[in-house]
Coordinates of C-alpha atoms in Angstrom, one line a residue:
M724 CA 0.0 0.1 0.0
M725 CA 1.5 3.6 -1.1
R726 CA 1.7 5.9 1.8
A727 CA 0.8 9.6 1.1
E728 CA 3.2 11.2 3.7
P729 CA 6.9 11.5 2.9
F730 CA 9.3 9.0 4.1
L731 CA 11.6 11.7 5.6
P732 CA 9.1 14.4 6.6
A733 CA 11.9 16.1 8.5
L734 CA 13.6 17.0 5.4
D735 CA 10.7 18.7 3.6
A736 CA 11.6 22.2 4.9
G737 CA 15.3 21.7 3.5
P738 CA 18.1 20.1 5.2
V739 CA 20.0 21.8 8.1
P740 CA 23.6 21.7 7.5
G741 CA 24.9 18.3 8.7
A742 CA 21.2 16.9 9.2
L743 CA 21.0 15.2 5.8
K744 CA 24.2 13.2 6.5
E745 CA 23.1 12.2 9.9
T746 CA 19.6 11.3 8.6
F747 CA 21.2 9.2 5.9
R748 CA 23.7 7.5 8.4
A749 CA 20.6 6.8 10.8
S750 CA 18.3 5.5 8.0
A751 CA 21.1 3.3 6.5
A752 CA 22.0 1.7 10.0
A753 CA 18.3 0.9 10.6
L754 CA 18.1 -0.7 7.3
V755 CA 21.0 -2.9 7.7
A756 CA 19.8 -3.8 11.1
A757 CA 16.3 -4.7 9.9
F758 CA 17.9 -7.0 7.0
A759 CA 20.3 -8.6 9.4
G760 CA 17.6 -10.1 11.8
P761 CA 16.5 -13.8 11.4
G762 CA 13.9 -14.4 8.9
A763 CA 14.1 -11.0 7.3
L764 CA 14.1 -12.2 3.8
E765 CA 11.1 -14.2 4.3
R766 CA 8.9 -11.6 6.2
T767 CA 6.4 -9.5 4.1
V768 CA 7.3 -5.8 4.4
R769 CA 5.8 -2.6 3.2
A770 CA 7.7 -1.0 0.4
P771 CA 6.8 2.0 -1.9
I772 CA 5.7 -0.4 -4.2
G773 CA 3.3 -2.3 -1.9
E774 CA 3.7 -5.2 0.3
V775 CA 6.4 -7.7 -0.8
P776 CA 8.6 -10.3 0.6
G777 CA 11.9 -9.1 2.3
S778 CA 14.1 -10.7 -0.5
V779 CA 12.3 -8.5 -3.0
A780 CA 12.6 -5.5 -0.8
L781 CA 16.3 -6.0 -0.7
H782 CA 16.5 -5.5 -4.3
L783 CA 14.7 -2.3 -4.5

């Protein structure tokens, strides 16, 4: 299911110096942690294109 709200609403008003880099690092760390968990590739996740298996989301 597509979401109407932006994924990073804090960046809508424009990045504060250094905030974009920190937001990217935090987001990347959360993504790596999510895929590192047991069964991550078998779980269904919500992606921008809809609900997909984790193995499909990994390739997006």
